[in-house]
Tab-separated table of C-alpha atoms (C1' of nucleotides) in Angstrom:
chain	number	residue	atom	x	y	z
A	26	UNK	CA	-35.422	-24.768	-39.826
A	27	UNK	CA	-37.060	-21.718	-40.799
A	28	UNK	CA	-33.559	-19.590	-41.581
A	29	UNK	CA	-33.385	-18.204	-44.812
A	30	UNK	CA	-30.113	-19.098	-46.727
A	31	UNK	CA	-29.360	-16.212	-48.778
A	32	UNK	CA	-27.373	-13.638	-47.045
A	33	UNK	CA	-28.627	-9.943	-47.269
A	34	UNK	CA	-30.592	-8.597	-50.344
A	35	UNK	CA	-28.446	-6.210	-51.919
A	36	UNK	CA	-30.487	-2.509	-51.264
A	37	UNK	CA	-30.743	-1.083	-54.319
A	38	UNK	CA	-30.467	2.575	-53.308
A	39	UNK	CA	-32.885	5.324	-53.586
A	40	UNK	CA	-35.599	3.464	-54.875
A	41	UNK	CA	-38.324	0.916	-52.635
A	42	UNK	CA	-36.252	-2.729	-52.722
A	43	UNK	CA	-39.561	-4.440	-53.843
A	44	UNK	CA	-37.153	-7.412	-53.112
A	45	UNK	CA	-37.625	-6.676	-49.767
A	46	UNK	CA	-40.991	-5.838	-49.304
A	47	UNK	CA	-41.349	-9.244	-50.587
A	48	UNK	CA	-39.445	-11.305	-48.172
A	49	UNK	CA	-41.111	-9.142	-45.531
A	50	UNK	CA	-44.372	-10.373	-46.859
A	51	UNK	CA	-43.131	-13.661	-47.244
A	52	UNK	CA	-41.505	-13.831	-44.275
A	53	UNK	CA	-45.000	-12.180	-42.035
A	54	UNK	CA	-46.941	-15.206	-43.420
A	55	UNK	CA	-44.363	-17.701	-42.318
A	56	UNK	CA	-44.337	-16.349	-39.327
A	57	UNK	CA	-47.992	-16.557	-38.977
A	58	UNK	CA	-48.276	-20.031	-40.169
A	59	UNK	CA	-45.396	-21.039	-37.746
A	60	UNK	CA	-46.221	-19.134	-34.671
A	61	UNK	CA	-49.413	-18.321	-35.092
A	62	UNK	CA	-51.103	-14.834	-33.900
A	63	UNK	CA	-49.206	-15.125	-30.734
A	64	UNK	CA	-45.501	-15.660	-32.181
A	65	UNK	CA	-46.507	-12.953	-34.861
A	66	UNK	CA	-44.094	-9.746	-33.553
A	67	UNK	CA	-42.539	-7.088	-36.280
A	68	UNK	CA	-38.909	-8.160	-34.717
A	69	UNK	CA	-39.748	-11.651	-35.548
A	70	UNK	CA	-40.841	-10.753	-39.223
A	71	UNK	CA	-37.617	-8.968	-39.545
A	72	UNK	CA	-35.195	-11.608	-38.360
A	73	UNK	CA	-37.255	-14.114	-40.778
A	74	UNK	CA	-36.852	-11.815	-43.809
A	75	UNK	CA	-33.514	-10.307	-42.295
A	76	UNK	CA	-34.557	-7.056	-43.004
A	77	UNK	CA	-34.376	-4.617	-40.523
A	78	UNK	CA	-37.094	-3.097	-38.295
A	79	UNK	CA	-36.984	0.684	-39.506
A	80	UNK	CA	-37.545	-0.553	-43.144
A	81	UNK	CA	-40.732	-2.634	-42.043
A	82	UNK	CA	-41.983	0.280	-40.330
A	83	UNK	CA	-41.254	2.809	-43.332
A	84	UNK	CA	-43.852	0.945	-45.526
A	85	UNK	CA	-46.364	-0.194	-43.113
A	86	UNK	CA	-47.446	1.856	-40.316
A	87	UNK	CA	-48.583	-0.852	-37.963
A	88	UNK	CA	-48.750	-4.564	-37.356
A	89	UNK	CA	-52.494	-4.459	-38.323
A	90	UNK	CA	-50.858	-2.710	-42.008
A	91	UNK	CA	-48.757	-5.322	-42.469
A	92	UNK	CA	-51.695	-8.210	-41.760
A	93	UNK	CA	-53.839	-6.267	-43.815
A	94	UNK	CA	-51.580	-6.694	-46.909
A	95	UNK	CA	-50.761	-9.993	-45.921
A	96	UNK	CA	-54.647	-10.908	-46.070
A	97	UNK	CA	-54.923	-9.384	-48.910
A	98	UNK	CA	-52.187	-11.059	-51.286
A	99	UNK	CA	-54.114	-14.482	-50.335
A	100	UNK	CA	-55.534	-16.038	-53.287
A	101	UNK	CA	-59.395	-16.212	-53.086
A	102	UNK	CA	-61.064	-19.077	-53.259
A	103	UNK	CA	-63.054	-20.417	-56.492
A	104	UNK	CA	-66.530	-19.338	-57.116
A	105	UNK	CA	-68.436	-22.313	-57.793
A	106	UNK	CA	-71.566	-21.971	-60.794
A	107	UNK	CA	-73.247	-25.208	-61.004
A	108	UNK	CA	-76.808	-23.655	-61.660
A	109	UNK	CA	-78.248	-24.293	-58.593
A	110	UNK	CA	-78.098	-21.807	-55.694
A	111	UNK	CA	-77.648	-25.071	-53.168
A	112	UNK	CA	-74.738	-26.537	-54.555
A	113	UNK	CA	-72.882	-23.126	-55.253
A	114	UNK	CA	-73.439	-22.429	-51.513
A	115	UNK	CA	-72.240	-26.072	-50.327
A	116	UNK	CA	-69.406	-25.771	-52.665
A	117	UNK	CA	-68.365	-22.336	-51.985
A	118	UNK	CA	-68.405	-22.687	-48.035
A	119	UNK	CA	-66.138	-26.596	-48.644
A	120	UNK	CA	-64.189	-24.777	-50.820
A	121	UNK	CA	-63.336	-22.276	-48.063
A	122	UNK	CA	-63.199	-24.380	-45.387
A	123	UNK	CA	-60.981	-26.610	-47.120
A	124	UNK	CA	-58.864	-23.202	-48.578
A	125	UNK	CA	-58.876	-21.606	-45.128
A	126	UNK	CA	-57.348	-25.111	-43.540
A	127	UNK	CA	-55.153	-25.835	-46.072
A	128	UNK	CA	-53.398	-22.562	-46.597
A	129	UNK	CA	-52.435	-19.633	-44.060
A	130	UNK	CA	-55.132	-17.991	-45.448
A	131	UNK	CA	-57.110	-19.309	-41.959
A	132	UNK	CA	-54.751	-18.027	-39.867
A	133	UNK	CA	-54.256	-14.332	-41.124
A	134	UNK	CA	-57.923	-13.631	-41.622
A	135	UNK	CA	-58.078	-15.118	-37.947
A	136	UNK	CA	-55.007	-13.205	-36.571
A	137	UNK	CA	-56.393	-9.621	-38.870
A	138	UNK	CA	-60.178	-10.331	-36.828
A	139	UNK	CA	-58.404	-10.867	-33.808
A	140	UNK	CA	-56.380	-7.278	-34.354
A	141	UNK	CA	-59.374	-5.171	-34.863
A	142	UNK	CA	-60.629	-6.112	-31.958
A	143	UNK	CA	-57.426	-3.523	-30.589
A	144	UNK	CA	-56.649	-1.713	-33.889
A	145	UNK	CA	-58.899	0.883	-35.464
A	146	UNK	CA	-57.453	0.452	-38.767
A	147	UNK	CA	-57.547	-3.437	-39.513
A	148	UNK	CA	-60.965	-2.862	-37.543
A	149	UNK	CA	-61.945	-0.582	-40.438
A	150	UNK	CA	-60.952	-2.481	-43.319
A	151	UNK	CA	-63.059	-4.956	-41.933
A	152	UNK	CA	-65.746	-3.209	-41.492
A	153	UNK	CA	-65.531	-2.527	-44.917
A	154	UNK	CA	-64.728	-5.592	-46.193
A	155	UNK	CA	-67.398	-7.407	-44.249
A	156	UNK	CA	-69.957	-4.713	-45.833
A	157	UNK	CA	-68.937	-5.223	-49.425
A	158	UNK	CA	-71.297	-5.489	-51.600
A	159	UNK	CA	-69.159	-7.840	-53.814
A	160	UNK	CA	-68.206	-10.890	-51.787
A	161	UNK	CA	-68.487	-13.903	-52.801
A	162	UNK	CA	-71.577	-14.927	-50.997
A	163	UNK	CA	-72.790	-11.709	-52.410
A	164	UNK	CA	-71.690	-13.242	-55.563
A	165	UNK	CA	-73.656	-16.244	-55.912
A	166	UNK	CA	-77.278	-14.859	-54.134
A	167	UNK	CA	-77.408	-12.110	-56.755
A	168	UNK	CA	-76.449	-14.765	-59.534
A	169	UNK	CA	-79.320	-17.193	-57.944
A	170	UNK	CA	-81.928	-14.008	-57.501
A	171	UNK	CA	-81.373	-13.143	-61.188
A	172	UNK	CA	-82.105	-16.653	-62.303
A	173	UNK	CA	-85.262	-16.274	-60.529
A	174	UNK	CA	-84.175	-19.199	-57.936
A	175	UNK	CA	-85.043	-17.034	-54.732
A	176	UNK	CA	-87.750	-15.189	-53.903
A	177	UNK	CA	-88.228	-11.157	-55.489
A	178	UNK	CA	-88.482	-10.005	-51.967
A	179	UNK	CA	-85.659	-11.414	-50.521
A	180	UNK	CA	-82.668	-9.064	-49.513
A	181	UNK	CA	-79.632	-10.647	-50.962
A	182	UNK	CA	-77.251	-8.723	-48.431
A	183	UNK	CA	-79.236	-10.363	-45.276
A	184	UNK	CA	-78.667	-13.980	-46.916
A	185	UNK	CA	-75.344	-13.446	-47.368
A	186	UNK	CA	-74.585	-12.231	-44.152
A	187	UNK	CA	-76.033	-14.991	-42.362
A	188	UNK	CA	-73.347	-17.192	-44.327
A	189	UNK	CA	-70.727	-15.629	-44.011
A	190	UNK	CA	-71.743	-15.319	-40.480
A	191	UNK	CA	-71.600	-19.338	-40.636
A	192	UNK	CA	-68.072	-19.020	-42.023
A	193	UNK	CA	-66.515	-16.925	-39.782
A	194	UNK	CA	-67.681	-18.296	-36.561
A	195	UNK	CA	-66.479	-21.820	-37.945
A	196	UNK	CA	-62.816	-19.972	-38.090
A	197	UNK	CA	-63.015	-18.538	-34.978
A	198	UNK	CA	-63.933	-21.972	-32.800
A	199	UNK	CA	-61.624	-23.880	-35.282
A	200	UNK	CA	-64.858	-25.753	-36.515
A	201	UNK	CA	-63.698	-25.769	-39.939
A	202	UNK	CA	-63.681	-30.010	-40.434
A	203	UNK	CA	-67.620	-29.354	-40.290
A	204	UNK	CA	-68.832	-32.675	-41.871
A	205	UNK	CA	-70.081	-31.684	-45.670
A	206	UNK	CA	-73.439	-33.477	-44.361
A	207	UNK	CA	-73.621	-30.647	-41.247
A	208	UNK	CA	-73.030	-27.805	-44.167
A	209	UNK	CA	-75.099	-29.462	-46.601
A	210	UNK	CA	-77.763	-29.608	-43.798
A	211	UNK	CA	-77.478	-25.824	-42.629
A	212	UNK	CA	-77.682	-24.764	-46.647
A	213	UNK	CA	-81.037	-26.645	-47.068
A	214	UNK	CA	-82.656	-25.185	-44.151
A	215	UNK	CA	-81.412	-22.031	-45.579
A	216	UNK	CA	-83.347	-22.612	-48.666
A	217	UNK	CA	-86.334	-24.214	-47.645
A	218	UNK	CA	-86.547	-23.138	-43.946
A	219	UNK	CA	-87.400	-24.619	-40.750
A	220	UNK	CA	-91.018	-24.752	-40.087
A	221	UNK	CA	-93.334	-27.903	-39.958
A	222	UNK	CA	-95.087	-28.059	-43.205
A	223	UNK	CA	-98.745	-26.996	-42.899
A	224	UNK	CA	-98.091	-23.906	-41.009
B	5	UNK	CA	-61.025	10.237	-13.627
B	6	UNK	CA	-60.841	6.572	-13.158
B	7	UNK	CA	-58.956	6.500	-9.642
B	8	UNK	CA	-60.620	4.711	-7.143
B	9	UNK	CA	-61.381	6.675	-3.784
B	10	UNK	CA	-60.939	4.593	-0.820
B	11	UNK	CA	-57.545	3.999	0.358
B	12	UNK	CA	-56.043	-0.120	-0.140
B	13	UNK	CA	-58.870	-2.547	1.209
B	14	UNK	CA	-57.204	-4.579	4.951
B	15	UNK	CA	-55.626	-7.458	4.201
B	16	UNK	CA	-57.558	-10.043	5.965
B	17	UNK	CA	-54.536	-12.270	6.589
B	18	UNK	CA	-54.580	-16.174	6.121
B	19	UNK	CA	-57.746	-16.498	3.614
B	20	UNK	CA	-58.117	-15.153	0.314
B	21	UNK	CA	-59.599	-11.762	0.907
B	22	UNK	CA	-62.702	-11.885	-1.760
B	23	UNK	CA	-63.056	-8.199	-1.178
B	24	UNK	CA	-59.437	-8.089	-3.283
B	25	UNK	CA	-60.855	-10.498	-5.823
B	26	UNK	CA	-64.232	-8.586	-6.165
B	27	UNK	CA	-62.136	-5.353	-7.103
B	28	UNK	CA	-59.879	-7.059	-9.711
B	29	UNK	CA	-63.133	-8.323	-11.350
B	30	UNK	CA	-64.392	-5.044	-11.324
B	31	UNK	CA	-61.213	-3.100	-11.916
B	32	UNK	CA	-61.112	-5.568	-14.915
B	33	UNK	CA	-64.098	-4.824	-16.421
B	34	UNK	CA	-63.728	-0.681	-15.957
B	35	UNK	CA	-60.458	-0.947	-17.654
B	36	UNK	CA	-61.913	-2.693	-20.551
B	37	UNK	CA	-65.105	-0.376	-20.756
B	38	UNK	CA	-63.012	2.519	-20.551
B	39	UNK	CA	-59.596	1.708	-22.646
B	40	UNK	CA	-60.923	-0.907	-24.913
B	41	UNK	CA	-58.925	-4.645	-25.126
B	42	UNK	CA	-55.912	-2.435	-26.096
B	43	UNK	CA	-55.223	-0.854	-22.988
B	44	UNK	CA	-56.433	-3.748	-20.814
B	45	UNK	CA	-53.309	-5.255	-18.925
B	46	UNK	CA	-52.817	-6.892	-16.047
B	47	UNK	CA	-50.761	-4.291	-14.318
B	48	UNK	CA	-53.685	-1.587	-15.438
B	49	UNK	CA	-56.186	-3.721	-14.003
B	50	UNK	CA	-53.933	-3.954	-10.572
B	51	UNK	CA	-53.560	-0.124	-10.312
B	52	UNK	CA	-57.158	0.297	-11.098
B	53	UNK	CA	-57.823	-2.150	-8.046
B	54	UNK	CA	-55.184	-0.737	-5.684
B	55	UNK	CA	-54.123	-4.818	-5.835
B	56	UNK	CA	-50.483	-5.699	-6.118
B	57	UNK	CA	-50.111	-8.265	-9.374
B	58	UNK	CA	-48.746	-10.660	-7.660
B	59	UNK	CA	-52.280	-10.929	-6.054
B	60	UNK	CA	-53.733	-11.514	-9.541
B	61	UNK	CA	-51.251	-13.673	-10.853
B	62	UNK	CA	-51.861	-15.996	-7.888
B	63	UNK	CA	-55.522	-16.436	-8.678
B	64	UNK	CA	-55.512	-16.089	-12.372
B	65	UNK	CA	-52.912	-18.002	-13.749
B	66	UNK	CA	-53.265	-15.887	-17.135
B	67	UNK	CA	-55.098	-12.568	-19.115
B	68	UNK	CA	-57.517	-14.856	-20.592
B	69	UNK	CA	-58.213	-16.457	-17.513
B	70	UNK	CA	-59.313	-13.026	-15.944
B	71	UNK	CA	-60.801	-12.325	-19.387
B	72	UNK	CA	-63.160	-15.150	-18.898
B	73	UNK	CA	-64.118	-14.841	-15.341
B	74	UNK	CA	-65.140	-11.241	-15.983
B	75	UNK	CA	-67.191	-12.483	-18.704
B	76	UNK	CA	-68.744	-15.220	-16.780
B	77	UNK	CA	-70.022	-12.582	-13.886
B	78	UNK	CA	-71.953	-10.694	-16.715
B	79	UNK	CA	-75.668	-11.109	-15.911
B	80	UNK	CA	-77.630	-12.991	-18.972
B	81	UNK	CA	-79.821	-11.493	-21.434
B	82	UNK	CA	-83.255	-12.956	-20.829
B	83	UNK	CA	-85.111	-15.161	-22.473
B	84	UNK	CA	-87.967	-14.813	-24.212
B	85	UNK	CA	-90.969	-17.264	-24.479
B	86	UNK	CA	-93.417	-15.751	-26.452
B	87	UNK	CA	-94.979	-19.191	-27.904
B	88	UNK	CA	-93.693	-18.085	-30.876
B	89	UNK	CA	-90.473	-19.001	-32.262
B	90	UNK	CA	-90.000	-16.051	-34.657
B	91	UNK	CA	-91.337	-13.634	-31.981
B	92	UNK	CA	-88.533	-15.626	-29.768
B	93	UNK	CA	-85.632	-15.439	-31.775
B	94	UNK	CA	-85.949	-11.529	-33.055
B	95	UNK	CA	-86.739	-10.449	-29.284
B	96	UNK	CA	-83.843	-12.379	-28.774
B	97	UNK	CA	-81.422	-10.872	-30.971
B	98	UNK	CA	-82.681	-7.314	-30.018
B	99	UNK	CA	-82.583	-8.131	-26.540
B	100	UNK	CA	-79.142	-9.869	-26.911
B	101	UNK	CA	-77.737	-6.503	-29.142
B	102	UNK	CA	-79.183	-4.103	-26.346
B	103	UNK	CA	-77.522	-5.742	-23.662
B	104	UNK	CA	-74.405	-6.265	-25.780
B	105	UNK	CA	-74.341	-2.366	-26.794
B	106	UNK	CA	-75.548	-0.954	-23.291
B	107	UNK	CA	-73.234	-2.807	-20.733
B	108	UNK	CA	-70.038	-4.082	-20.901
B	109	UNK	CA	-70.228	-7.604	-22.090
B	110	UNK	CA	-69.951	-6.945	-25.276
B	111	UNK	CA	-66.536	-5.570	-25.091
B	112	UNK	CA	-65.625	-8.601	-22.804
B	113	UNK	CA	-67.303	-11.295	-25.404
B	114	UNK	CA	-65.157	-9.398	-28.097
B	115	UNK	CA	-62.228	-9.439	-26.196
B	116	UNK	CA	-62.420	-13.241	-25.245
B	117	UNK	CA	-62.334	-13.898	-28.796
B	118	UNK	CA	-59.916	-12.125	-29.726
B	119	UNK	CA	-57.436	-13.375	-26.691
B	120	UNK	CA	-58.573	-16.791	-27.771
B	121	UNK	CA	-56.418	-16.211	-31.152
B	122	UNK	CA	-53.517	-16.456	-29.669
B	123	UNK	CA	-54.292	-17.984	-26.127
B	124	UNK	CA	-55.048	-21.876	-25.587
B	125	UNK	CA	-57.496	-21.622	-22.567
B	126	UNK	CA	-59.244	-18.783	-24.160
B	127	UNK	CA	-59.943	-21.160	-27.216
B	128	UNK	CA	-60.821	-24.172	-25.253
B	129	UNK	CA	-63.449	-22.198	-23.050
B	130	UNK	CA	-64.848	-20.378	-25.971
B	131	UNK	CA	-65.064	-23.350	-28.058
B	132	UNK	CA	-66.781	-25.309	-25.118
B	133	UNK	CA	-69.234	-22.499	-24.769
B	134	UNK	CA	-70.085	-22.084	-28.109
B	135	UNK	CA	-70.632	-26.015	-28.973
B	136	UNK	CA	-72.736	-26.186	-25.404
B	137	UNK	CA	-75.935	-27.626	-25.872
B	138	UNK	CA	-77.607	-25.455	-23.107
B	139	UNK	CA	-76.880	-21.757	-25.377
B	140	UNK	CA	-79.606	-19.842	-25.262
B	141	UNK	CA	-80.233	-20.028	-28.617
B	142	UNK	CA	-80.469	-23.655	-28.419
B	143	UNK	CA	-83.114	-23.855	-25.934
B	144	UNK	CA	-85.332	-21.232	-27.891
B	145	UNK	CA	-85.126	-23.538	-30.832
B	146	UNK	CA	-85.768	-26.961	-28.806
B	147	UNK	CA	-88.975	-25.404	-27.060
B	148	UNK	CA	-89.827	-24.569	-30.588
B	149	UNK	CA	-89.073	-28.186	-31.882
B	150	UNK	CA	-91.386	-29.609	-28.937
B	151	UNK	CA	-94.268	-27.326	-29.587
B	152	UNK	CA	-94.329	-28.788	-33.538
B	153	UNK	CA	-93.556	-25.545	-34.849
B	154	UNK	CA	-90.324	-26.736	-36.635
B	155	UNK	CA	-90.319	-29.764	-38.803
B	156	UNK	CA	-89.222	-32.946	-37.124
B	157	UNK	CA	-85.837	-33.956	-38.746
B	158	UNK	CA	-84.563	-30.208	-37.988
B	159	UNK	CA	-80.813	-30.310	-36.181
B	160	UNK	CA	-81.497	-28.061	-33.466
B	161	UNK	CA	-78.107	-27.605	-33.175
B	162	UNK	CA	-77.088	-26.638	-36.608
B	163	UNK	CA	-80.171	-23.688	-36.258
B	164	UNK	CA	-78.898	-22.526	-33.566
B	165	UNK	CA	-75.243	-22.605	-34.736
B	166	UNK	CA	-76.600	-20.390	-37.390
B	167	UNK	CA	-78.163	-17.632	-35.267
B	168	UNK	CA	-75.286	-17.331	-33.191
B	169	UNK	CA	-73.271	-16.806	-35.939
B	170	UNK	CA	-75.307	-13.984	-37.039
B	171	UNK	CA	-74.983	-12.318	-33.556
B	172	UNK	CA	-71.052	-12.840	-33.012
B	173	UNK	CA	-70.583	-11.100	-36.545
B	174	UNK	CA	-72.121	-8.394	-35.775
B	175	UNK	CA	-70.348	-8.036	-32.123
B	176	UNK	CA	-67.063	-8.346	-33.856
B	177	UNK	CA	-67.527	-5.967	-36.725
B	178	UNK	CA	-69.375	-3.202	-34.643
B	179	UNK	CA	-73.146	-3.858	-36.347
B	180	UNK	CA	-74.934	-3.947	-33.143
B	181	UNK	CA	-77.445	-1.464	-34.280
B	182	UNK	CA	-78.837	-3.490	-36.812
B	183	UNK	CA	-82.632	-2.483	-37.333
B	184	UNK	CA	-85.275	-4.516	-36.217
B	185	UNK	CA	-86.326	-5.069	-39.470
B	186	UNK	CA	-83.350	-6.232	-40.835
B	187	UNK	CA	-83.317	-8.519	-37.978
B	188	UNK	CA	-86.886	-9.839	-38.715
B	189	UNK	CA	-86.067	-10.458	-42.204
B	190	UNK	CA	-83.073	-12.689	-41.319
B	191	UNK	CA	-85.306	-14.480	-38.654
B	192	UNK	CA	-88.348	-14.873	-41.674
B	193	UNK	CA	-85.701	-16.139	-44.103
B	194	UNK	CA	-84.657	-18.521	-41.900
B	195	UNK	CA	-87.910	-19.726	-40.966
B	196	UNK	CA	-89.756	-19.591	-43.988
B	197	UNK	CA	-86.716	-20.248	-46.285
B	198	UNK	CA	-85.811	-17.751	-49.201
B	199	UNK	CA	-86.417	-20.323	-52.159
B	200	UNK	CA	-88.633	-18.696	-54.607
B	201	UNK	CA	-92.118	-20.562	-54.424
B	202	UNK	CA	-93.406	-23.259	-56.631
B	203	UNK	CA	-90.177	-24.989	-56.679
C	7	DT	C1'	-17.971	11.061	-64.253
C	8	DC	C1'	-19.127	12.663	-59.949
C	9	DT	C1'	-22.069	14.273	-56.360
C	10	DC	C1'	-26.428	13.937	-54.138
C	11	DC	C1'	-29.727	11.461	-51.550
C	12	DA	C1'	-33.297	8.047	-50.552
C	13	DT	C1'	-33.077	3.493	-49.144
C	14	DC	C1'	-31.057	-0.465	-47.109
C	15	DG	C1'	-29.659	-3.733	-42.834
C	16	DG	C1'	-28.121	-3.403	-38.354
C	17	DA	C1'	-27.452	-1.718	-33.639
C	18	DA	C1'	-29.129	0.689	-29.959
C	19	DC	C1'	-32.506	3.319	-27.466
C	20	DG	C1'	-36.589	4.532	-24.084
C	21	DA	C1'	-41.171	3.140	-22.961
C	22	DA	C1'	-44.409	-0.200	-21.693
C	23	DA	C1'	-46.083	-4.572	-20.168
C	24	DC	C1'	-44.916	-9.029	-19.073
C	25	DG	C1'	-44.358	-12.591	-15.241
C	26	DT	C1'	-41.531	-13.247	-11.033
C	27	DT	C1'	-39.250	-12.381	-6.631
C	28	DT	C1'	-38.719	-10.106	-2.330
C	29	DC	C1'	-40.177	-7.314	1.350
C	30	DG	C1'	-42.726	-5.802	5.508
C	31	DT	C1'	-47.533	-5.843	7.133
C	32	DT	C1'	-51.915	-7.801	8.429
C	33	DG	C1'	-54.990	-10.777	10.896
C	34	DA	C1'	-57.285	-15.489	11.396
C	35	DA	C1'	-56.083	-19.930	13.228
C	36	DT	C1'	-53.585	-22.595	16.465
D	4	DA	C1'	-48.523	-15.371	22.003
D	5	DT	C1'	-46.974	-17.605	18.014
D	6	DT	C1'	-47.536	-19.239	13.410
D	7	DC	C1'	-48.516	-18.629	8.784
D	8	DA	C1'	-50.878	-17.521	4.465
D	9	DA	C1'	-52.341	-13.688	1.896
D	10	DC	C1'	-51.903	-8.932	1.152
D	11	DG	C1'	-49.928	-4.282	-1.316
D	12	DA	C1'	-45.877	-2.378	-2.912
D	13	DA	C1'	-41.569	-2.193	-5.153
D	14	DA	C1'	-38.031	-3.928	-7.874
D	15	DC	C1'	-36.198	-7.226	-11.092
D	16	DG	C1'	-34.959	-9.186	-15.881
D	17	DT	C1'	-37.230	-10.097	-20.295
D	18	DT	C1'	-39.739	-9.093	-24.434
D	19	DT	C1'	-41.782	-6.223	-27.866
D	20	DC	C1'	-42.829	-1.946	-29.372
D	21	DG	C1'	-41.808	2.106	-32.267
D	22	DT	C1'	-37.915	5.309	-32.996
D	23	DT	C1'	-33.334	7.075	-33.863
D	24	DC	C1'	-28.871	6.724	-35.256
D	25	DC	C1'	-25.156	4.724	-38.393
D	26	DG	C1'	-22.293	3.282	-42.524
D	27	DA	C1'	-23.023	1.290	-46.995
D	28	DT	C1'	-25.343	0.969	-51.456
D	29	DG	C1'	-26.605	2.468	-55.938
D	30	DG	C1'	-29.933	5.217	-59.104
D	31	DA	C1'	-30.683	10.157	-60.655
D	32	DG	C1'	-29.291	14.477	-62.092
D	33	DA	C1'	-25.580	17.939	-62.765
DNA sequence: TCTCCATCGGAACGAAACGTTTCGTTGAAT
DNA sequence: ATTCAACGAAACGTTTCGTTCCGATGGAGA
């Protein structure tokens, strides 16, 4: 398993083979999904897409290039809008849980994380990413604010920081068959806080 | 600079010389203040600690193994007991930044995440740390819990799951200087809740 | 039509780090 | 005095990296 069956692409000359910046793509997330972080080496990208090394290296300058675009072909997860901020935000993070498990998205956003920790350029994309003002958390806390379902004061950048926080440690311990009760649970203090009534 | 001055330590013959094993540890962590989780290998670590590899090989049966001992040796942030759980958890978190920013073991704590990507013991330590019940974080919020300050059916654990979260985040994408009052804000929201009164 | 030339897959390269083996030396235990 | 485990050092074969060649392919412009 795992060969390809179709011999050689035909290269098409003096123009990019998008055909074969597709089976590299194609071939990087197999990789990933098969071999995880650990298996995931440029020669072993090439042999999967049977492309050659030279070619991978004319379009992407670096592993941490080629995760990058990887990551960012993934298909994002749905944006719930029930109404209420508390189900958006229990939907959202099952939705993403489930996404993250389900597809390789887990495992490249896991394996581009692990990368900046040794590569200044995935470690600035995310950086930026991270910082965004449009994430989806981002998303549904302004939505929720402009409904009036939050408080005025309340920063909608902090609050969504603190879940993706949630999200992103979950990935990284492979915690990501948190109980919907145990999300449902973290959401609610979220909203309501923690402190004895009366205080 | 970087070379070490004294000539090889004496062997002490049929015991495991712990003068060798103090200088990997400390050869380890130099290497990874000074070159970052990319340039931290074993055989840089063995030059750094005039130590043959075979030496480290034979007490660390891997990188992450060595990883984690270094990280193990860091001295603890303290903890604070102010009587006051908000007071607790933002001196924490400044506390916890400082120390992660001004010594080493922040680079380490990165690094052991990101070796736990693609190594298995790396994972299965981390993962035991973080789901420990004796975290720091955990005891500030069960101190909390027996003073009454938190309401009663509060998960401890899911609380502190949450503020940890916040803090690895911000390790991993290089946010350590958050201000204090961003940090208070995240600490009142949490508290206090961000639901917009009367509902 | 024909020549140019950027791109292709493939093979090979040097450098670096891996993990292992071998060597001669050291010094505590017997 | 002898034994023996651990030491530092050096060398090994392997893997991956990033680069450099090569012949072949096929679109673009003369």
């Amino acid at each position: 398993m795992g060969e390809i069956a179709d011999p050689a692409r035909k290269s098409i000359g003096a123009r990019r083979n998008l055909d074969s910046a597709e089976a590299i793509l194609e071939a990087a997330e197999a990789v990933l999904i098969e071999a995880g972080y650990a298996g995931f080496s440029i020669e072993a990208v090439a042999r999967r897409a049977r492309a050659g090394k030279p070619t991978i290296y004319r379009w992407w300058p670096s592993k941490a290039a080629l995760l990058l675009e990887v990551y960012q072909r993934q298909k994002r997860v749905d944006l719930p809008d029930t109404g209420s901020l508390q189900e958006d935000l229990v939907g959202f993070l099952i939705n993403l849980f489930t996404h993250w498990r389900q597809t390789s998205s887990g495992s490249v956003f896991k394996s581009l994380i692990a990368e900046a920790q040794s590569d200044e350029t995935a470690a600035a994309a995310l950086a930026g990413y991270a910082g965004g003002r449009r994430t989806h958390t981002g998303q549904i806390i302004e939505r929720a604010k402009a409904r009036g379902e939050i408080a005025g004061d309340i920063d909608p950048g902090v609050v969504a920081d603190l879940v993706a926080s949630y999200a992103w440690r979950h990935l990284l311990i492979n915690r990501l068959d948190e109980p919907e009760a145990t999300i449902r649970k973290m959401v609610r203090y979220l909203l309501q806080g923690i402190e004895a009534p009366g205080r």
